[in-house]
PDB file of C-alpha atoms and ligand atoms in Angstrom:
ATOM      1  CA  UNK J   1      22.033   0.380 -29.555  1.00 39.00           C
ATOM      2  CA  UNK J   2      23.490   1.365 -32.823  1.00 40.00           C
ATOM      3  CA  UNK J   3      21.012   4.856 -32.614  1.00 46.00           C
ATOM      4  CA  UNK J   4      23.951   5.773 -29.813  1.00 47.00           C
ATOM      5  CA  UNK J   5      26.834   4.748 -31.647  1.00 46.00           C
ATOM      6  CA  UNK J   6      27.972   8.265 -32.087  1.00 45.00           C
ATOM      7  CA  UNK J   7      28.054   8.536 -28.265  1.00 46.00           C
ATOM      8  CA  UNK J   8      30.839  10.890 -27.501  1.00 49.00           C
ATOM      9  CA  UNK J   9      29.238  13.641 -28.950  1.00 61.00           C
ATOM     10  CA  UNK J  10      25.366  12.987 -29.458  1.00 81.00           C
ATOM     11  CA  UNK J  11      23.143  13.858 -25.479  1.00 95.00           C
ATOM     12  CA  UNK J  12      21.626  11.159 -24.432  1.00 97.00           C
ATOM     13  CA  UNK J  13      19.106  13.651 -22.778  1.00 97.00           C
ATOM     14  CA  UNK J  14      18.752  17.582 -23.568  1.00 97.00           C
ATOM     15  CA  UNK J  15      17.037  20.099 -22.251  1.00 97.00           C
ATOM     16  CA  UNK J  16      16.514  23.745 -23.889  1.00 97.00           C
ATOM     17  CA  UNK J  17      14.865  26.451 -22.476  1.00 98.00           C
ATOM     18  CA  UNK J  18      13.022  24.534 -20.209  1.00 98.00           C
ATOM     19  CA  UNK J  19      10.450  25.047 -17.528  1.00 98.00           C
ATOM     20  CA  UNK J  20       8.316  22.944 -15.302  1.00 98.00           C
ATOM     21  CA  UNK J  21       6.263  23.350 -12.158  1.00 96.00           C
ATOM     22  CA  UNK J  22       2.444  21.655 -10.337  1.00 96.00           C
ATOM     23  CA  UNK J  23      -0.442  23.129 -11.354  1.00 92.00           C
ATOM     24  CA  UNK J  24       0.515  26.130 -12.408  1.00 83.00           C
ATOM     25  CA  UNK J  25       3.131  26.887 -10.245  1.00 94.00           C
ATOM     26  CA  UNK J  26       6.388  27.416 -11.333  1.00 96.00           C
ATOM     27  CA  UNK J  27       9.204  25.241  -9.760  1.00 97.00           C
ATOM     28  CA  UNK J  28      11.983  25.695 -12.916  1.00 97.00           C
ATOM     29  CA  UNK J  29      12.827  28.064 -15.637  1.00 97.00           C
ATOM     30  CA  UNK J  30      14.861  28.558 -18.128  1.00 97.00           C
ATOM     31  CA  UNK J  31      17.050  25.451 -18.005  1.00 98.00           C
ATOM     32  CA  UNK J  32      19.479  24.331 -20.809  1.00 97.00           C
ATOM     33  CA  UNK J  33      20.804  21.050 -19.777  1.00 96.00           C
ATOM     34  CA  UNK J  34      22.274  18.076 -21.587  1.00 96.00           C
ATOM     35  CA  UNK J  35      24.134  14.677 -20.569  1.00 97.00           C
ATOM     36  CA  UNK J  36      26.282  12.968 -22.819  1.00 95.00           C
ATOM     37  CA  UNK J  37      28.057   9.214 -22.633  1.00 93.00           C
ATOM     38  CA  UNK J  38      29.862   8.510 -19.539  1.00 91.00           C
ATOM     39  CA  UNK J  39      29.657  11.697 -17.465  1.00 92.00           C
ATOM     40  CA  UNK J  40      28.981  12.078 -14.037  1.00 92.00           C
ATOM     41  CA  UNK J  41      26.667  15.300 -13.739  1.00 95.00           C
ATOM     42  CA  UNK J  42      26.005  16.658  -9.663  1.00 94.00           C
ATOM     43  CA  UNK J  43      23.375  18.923  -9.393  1.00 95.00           C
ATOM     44  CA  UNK J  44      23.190  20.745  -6.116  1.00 92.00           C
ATOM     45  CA  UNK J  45      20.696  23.044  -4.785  1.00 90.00           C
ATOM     46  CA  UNK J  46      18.720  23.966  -1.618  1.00 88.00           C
ATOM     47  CA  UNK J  47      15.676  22.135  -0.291  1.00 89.00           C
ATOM     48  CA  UNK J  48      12.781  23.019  -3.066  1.00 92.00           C
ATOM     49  CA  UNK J  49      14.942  24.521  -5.932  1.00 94.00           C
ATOM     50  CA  UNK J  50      13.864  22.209  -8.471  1.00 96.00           C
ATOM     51  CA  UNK J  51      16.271  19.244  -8.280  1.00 96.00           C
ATOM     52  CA  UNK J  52      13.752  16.594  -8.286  1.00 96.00           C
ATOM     53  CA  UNK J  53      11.906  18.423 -10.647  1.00 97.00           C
ATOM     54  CA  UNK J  54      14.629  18.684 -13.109  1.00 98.00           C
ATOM     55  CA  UNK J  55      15.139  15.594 -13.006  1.00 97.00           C
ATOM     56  CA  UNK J  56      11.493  14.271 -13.363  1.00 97.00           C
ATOM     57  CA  UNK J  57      10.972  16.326 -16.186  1.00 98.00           C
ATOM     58  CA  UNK J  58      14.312  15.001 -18.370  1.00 97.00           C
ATOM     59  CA  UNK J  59      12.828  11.052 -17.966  1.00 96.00           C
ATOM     60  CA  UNK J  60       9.065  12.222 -18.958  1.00 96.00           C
ATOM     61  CA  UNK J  61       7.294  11.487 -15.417  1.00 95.00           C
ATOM     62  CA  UNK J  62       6.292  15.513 -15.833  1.00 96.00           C
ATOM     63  CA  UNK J  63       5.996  17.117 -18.948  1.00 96.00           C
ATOM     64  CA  UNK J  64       7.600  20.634 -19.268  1.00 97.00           C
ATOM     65  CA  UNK J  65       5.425  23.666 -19.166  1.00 97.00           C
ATOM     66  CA  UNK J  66       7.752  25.337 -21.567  1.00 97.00           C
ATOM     67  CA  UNK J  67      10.730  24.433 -23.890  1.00 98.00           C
ATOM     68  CA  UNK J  68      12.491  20.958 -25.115  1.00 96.00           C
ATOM     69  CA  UNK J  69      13.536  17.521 -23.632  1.00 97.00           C
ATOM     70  CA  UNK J  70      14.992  15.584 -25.961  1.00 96.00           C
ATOM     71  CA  UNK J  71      15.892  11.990 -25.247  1.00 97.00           C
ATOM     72  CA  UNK J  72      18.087   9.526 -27.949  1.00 96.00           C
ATOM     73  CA  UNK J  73      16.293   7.586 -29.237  1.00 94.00           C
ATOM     74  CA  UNK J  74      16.592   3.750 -27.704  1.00 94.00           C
ATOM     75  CA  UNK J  75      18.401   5.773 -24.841  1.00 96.00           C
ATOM     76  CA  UNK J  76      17.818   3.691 -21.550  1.00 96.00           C
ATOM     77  CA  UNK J  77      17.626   5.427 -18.570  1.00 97.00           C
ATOM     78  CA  UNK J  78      18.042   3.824 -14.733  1.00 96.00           C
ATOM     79  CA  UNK J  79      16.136   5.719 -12.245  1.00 95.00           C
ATOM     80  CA  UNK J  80      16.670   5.539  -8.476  1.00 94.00           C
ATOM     81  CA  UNK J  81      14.152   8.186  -7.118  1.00 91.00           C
ATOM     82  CA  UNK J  82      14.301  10.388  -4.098  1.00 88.00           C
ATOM     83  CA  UNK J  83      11.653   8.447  -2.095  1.00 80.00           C
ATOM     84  CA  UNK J  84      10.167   5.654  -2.647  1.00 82.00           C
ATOM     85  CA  UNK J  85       6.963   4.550  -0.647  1.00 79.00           C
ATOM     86  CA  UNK J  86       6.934   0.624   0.115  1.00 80.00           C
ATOM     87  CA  UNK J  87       3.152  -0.294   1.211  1.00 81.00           C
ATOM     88  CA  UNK J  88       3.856  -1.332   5.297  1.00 80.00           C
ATOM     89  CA  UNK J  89       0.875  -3.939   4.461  1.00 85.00           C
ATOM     90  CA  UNK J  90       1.632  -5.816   1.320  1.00 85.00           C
ATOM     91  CA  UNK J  91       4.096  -8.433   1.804  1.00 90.00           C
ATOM     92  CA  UNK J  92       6.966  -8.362  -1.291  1.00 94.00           C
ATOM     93  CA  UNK J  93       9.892  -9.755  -1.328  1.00 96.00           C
ATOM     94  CA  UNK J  94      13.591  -8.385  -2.934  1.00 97.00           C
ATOM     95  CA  UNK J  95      13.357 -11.045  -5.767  1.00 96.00           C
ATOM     96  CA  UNK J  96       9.999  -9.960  -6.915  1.00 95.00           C
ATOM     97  CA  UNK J  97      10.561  -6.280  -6.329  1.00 95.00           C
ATOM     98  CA  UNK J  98      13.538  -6.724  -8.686  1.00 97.00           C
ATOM     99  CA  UNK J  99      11.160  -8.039 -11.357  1.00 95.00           C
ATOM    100  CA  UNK J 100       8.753  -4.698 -11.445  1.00 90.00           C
ATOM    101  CA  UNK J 101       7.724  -3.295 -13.721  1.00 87.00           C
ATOM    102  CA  UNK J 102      10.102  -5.657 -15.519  1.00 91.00           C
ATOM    103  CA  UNK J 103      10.427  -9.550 -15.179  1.00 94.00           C
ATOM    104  CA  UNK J 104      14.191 -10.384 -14.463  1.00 95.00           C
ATOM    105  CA  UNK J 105      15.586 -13.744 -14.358  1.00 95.00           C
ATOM    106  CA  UNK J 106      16.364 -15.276 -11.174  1.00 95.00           C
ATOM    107  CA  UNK J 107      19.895 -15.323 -11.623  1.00 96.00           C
ATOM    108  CA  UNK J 108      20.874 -11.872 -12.954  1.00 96.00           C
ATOM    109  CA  UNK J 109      18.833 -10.173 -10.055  1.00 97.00           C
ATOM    110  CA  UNK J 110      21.270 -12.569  -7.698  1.00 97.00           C
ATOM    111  CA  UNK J 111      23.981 -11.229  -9.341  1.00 96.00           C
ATOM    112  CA  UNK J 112      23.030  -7.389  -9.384  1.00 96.00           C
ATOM    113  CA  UNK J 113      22.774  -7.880  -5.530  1.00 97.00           C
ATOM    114  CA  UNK J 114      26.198  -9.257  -5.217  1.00 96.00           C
ATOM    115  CA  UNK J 115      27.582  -6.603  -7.299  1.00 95.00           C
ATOM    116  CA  UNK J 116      25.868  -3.641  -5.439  1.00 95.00           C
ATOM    117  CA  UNK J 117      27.157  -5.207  -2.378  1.00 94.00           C
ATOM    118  CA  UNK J 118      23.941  -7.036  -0.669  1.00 96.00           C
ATOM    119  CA  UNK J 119      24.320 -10.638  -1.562  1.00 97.00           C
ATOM    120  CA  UNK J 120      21.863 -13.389  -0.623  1.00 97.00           C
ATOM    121  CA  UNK J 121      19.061 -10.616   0.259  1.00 97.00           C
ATOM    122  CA  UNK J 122      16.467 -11.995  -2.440  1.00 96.00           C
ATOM    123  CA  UNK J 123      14.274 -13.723   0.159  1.00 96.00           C
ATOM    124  CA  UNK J 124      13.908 -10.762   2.601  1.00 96.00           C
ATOM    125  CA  UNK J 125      10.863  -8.925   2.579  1.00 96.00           C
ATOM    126  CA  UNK J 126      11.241  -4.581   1.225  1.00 95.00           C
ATOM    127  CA  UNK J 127      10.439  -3.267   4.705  1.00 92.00           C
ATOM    128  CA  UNK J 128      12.701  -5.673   6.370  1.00 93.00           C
ATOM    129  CA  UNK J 129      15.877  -3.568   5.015  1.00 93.00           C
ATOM    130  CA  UNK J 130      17.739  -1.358   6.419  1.00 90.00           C
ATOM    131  CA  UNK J 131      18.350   2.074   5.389  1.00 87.00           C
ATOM    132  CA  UNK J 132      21.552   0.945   3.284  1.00 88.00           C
ATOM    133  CA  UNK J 133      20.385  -1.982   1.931  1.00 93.00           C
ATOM    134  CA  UNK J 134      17.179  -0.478   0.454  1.00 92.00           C
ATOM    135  CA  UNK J 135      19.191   1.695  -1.509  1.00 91.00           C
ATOM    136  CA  UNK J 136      21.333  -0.882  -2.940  1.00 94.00           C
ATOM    137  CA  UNK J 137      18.293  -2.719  -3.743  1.00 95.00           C
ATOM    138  CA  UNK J 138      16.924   0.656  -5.553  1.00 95.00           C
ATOM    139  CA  UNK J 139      19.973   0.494  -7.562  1.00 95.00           C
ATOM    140  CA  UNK J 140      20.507  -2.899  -8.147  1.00 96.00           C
ATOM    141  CA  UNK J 141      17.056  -2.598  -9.894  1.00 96.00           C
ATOM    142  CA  UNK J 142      17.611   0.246 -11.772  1.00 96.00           C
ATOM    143  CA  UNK J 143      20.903  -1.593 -13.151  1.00 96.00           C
ATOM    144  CA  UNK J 144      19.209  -4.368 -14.041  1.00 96.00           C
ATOM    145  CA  UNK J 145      18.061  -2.232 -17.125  1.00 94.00           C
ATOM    146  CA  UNK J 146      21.662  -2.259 -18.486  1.00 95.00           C
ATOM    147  CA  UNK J 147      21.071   1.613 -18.604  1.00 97.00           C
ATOM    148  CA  UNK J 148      23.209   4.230 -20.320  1.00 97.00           C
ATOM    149  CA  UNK J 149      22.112   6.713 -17.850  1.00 97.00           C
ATOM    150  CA  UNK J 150      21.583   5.916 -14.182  1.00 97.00           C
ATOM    151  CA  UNK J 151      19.754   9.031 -12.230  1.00 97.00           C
ATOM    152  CA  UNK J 152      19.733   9.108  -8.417  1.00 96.00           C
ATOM    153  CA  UNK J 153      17.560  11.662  -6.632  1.00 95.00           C
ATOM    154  CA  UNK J 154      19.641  12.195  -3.490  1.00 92.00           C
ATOM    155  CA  UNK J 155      20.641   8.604  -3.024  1.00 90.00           C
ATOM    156  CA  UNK J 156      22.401   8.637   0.345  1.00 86.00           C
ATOM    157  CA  UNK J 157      19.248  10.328   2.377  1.00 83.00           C
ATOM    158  CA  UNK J 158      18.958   9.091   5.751  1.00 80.00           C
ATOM    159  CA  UNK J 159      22.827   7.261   5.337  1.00 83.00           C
ATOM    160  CA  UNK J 160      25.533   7.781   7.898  1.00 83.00           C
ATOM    161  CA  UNK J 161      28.613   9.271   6.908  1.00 80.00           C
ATOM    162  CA  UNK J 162      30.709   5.515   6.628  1.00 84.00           C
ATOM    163  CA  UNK J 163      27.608   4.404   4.668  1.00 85.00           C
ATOM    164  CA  UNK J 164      27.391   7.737   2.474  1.00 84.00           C
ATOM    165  CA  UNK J 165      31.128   7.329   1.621  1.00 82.00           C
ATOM    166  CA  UNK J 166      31.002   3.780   0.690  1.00 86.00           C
ATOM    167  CA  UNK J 167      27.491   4.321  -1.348  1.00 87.00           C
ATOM    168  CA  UNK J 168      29.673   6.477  -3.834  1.00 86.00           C
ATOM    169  CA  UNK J 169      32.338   4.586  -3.919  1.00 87.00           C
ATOM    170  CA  UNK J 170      29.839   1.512  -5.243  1.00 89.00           C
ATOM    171  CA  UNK J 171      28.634   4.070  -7.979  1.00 89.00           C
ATOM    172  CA  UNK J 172      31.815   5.142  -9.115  1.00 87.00           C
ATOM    173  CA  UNK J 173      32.731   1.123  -9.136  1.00 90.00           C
ATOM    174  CA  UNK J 174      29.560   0.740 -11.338  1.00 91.00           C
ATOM    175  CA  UNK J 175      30.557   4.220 -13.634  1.00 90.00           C
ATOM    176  CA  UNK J 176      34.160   2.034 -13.813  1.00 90.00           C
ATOM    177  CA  UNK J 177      32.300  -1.680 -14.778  1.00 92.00           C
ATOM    178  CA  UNK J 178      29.829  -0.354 -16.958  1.00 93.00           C
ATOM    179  CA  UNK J 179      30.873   3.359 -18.637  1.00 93.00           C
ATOM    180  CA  UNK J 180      26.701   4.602 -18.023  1.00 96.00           C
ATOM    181  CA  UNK J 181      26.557   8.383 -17.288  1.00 96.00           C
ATOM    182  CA  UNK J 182      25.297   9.265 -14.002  1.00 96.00           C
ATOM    183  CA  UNK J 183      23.170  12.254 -13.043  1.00 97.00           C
ATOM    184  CA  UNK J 184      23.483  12.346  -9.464  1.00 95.00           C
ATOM    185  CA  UNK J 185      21.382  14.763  -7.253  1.00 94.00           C
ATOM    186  CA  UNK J 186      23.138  15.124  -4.235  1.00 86.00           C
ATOM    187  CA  UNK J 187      23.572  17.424  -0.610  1.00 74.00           C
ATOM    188  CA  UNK J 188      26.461  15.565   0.425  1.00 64.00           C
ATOM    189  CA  UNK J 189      28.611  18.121  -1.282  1.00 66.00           C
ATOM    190  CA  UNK J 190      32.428  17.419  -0.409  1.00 65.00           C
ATOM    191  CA  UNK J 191      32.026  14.030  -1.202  1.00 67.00           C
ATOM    192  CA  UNK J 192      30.386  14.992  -4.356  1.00 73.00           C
ATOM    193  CA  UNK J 193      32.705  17.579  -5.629  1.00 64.00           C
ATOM    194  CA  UNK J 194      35.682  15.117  -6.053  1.00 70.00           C
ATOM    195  CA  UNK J 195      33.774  12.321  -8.140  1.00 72.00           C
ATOM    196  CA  UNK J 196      31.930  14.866 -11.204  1.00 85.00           C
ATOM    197  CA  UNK J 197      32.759  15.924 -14.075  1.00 88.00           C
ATOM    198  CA  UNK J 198      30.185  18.986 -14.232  1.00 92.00           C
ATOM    199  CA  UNK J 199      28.388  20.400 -11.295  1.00 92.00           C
ATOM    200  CA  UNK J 200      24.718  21.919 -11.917  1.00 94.00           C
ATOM    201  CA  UNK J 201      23.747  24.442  -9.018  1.00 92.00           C
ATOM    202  CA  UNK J 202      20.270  25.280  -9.172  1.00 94.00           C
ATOM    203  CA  UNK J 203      17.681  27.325  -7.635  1.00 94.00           C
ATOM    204  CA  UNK J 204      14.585  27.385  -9.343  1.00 96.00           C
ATOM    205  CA  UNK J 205      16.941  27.926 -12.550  1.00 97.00           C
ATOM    206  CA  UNK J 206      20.780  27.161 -13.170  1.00 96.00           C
ATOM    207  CA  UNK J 207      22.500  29.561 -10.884  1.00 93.00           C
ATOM    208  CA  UNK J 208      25.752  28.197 -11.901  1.00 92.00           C
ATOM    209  CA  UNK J 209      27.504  24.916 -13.663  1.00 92.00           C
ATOM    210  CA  UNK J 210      30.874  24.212 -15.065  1.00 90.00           C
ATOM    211  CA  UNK J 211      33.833  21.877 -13.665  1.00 86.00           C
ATOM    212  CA  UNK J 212      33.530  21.466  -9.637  1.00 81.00           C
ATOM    213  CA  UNK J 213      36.623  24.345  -9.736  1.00 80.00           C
ATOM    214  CA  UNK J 214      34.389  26.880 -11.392  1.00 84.00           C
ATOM    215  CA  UNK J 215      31.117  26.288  -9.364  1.00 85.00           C
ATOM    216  CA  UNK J 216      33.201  26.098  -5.691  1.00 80.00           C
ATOM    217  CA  UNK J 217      34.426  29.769  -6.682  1.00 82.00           C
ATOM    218  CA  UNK J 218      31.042  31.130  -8.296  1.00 86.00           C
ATOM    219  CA  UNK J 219      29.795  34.081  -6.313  1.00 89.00           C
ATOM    220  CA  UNK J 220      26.329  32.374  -6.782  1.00 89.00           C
ATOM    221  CA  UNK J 221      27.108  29.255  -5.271  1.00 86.00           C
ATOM    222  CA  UNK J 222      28.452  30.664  -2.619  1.00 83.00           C
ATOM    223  CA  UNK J 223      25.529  32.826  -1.968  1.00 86.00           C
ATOM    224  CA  UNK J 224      23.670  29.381  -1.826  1.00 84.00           C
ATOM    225  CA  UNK J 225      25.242  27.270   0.472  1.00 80.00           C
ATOM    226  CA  UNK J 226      27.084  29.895   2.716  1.00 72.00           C
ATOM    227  CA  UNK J 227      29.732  28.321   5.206  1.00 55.00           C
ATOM    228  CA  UNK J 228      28.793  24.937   3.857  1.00 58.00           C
ATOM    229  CA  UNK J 229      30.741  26.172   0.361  1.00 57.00           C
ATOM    230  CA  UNK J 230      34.014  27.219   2.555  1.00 49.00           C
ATOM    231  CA  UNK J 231      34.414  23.645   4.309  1.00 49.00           C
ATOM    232  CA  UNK J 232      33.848  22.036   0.968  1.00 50.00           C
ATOM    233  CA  UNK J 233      36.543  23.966  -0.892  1.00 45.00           C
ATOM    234  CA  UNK J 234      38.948  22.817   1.874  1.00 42.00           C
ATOM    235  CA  UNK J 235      37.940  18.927   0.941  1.00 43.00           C
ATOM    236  CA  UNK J 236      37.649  19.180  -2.115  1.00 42.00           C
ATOM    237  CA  UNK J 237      41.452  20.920  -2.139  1.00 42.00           C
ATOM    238  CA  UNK J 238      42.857  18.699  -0.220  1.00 38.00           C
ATOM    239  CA  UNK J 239      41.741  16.205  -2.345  1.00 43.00           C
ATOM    240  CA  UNK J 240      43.378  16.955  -4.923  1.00 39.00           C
ATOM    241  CA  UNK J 241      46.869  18.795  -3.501  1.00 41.00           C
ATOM    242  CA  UNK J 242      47.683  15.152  -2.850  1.00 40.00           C
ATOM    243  CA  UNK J 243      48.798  12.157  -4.858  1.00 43.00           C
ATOM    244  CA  UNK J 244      46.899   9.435  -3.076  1.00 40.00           C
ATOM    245  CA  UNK J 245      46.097   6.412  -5.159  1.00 42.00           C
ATOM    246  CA  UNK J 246      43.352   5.499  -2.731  1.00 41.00           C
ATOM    247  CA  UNK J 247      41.258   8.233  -2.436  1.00 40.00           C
ATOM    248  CA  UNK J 248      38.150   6.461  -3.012  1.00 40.00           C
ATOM    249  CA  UNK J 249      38.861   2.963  -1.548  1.00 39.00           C
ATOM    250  CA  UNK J 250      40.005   2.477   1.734  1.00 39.00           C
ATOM    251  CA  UNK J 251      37.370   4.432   4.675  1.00 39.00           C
ATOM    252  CA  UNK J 252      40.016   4.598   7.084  1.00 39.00           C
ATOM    253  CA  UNK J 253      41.736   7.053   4.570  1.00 39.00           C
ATOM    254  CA  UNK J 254      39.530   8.129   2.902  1.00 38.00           C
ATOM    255  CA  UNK J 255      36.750  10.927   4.404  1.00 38.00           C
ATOM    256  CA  UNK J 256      36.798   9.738   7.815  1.00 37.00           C
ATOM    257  CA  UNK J 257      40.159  11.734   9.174  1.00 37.00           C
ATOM    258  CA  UNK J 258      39.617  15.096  10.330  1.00 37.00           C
ATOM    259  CA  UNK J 259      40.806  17.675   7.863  1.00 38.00           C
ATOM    260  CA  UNK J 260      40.954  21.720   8.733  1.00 36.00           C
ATOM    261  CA  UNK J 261      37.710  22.070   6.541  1.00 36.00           C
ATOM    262  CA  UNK J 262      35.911  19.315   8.138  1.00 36.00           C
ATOM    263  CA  UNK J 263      36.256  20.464  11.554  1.00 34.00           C
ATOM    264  CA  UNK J 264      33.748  23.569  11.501  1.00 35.00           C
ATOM    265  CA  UNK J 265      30.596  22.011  12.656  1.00 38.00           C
ATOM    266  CA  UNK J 266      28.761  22.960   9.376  1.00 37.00           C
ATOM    267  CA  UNK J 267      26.110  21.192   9.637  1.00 38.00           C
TER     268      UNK J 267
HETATM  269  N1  ADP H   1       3.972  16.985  -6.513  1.00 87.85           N
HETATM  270  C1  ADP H   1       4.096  18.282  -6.279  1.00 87.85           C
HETATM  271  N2  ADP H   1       3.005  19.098  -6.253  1.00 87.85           N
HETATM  272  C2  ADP H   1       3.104  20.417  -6.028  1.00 87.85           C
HETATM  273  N3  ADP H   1       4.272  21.048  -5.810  1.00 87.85           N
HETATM  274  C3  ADP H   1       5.395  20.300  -5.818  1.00 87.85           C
HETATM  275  C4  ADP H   1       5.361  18.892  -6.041  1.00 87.85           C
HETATM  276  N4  ADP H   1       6.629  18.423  -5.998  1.00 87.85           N
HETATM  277  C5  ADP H   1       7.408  19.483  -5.742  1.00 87.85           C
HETATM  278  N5  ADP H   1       6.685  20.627  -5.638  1.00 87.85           N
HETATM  279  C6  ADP H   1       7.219  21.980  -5.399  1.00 87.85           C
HETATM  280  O1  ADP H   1       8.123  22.297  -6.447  1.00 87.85           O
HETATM  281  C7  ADP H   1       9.274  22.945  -5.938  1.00 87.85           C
HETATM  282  C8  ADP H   1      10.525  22.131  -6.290  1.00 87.85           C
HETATM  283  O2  ADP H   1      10.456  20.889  -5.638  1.00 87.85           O
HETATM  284  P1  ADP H   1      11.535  19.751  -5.839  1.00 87.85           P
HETATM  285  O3  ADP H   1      11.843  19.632  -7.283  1.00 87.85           O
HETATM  286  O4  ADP H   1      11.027  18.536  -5.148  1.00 87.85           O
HETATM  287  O5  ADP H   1      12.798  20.350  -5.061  1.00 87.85           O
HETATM  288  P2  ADP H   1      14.119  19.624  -4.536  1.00 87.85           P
HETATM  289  O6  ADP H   1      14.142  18.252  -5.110  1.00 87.85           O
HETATM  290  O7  ADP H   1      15.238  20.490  -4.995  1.00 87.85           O
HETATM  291  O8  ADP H   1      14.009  19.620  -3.036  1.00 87.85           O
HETATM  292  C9  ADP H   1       9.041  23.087  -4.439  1.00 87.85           C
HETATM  293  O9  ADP H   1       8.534  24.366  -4.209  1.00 87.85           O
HETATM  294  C10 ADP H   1       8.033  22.027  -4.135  1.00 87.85           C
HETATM  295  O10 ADP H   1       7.254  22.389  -3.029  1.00 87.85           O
HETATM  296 MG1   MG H   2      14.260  16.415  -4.280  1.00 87.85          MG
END
């Protein structure tokens, strides 16, 4: 990929000015927005403020209504989107699912299913999986592309909070194996906060961005997400008030003990 050689300070995507919305309705505006080598990017934002938008737009499945995208060239992008409809009716099987659009050898899609955690799976039919191992199966495809930028539209959906935790900890193993950048579209905010390196908040435009610091504090995110911001502020500062080594890798340490901004019901 020599077009991305100067990596550290060339986007791999950028967006100026942009806007995009369904038949003539409006669902973003005036977004600036680029990614560069190696960054993990959150973007948060209410039910309906554009997130999935945003992020169909910067990969070309929508084109914008207004404004730039600008992609590098030979840039290749991993996409794990929000939902993903399997047909109930046609039989398919891991193996072959991991060979659309593209054909992958046998044993590299083995392989990508050790390494996202789901060994041995390749036989088992798509609709057969549970909840977990579909979305290891989602990204075990989309690394498959070797990409430089892996996207997931809310990628722990419908995942308990053991199985949320442990997702994340698999991407930020991937972020450490491979150095892609990772756009990550998330709700599970605490656990979010502690793993970026820019937070986008959006609601139909950027309300707010910066380091996870600077967004926790901004009036406007706060205006967003209400008593959800306050329990995340006490995670995300206890987080970091300590020296822990293992933050990220044992559970039993990790999320699951009860911490005095955990405790509000919030949700
Ligand atoms: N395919 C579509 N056709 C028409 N409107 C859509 C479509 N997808 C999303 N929208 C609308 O665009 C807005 C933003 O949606 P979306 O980007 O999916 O939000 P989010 O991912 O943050 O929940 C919403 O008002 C939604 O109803
Ligand atoms: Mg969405």
């Amino acid at each position: 990929m020599p077009r991305l050689r100067g990596r550290g300070v060339t986007a791999l995507i950028e967006a100026e000015g942009m806007a995009a919305g369904y038949a003539g309705l409006p669902a973003l505006r005036d977004v600036d927005f680029a990614i560069r080598a190696g960054e993990i990017v959150t973007v948060v934002g209410p039910n309906g403020s554009g997130k999935s938008t945003l992020v169909k737009t910067l990969i070309g499945l929508l084109a914008p209504t207004a404004g730039k995208v600008r992609r590098a060239e030979g840039v290749t992008i991993g996409y794990v989107p929000q939902k993903l409809a399997i047909d109930q009716t046609l039989p398919m099987t891991v193996e072959r699912f991991l060979s659309l659009p593209v054909r992958r050898a046998r044993e590299d899609a083995a392989e990508m299913l050790r390494r996202v955690g789901v060994p041995g799976l390749e036989r088992r039919q798509m609709t057969r999986l549970s909840g977990g191992q579909f979305q290891r199966v989602l990204l075990a495809r989309a690394l498959l592309g070797r990409p430089d930028l892996l996207i997931l539209d809310e990628p722990t959906q419908g995942l308990d909070q053991p199985g949320v935790a442990e997702f994340y900890r698999l991407i930020e193993e991937v972020r450490r194996a491979t150095g892609c950048a990772i756009l990550l579209v998330s709700h599970d905010l605490h656990v979010v906060m502690s793993a970026s390196d820019r937070v986008i908040c959006l609601n139909g435009h950027v309300c707010c961005e910066g380091t996870p610091d600077h967004v926790l504090s901004a009036p406007e995110y706060r205006a967003l997400f209400g008593e959800e911001a306050g329990g995340t502020l006490a995670l995300y500062h206890h987080h970091h008030d300590h020296s822990h080594d293992h933050d990220h890798d044992d559970p039993a340490h990790g999320h699951g003990h009860p911490h005095a901004g955990q405790k509000e019901p919030a949700h």
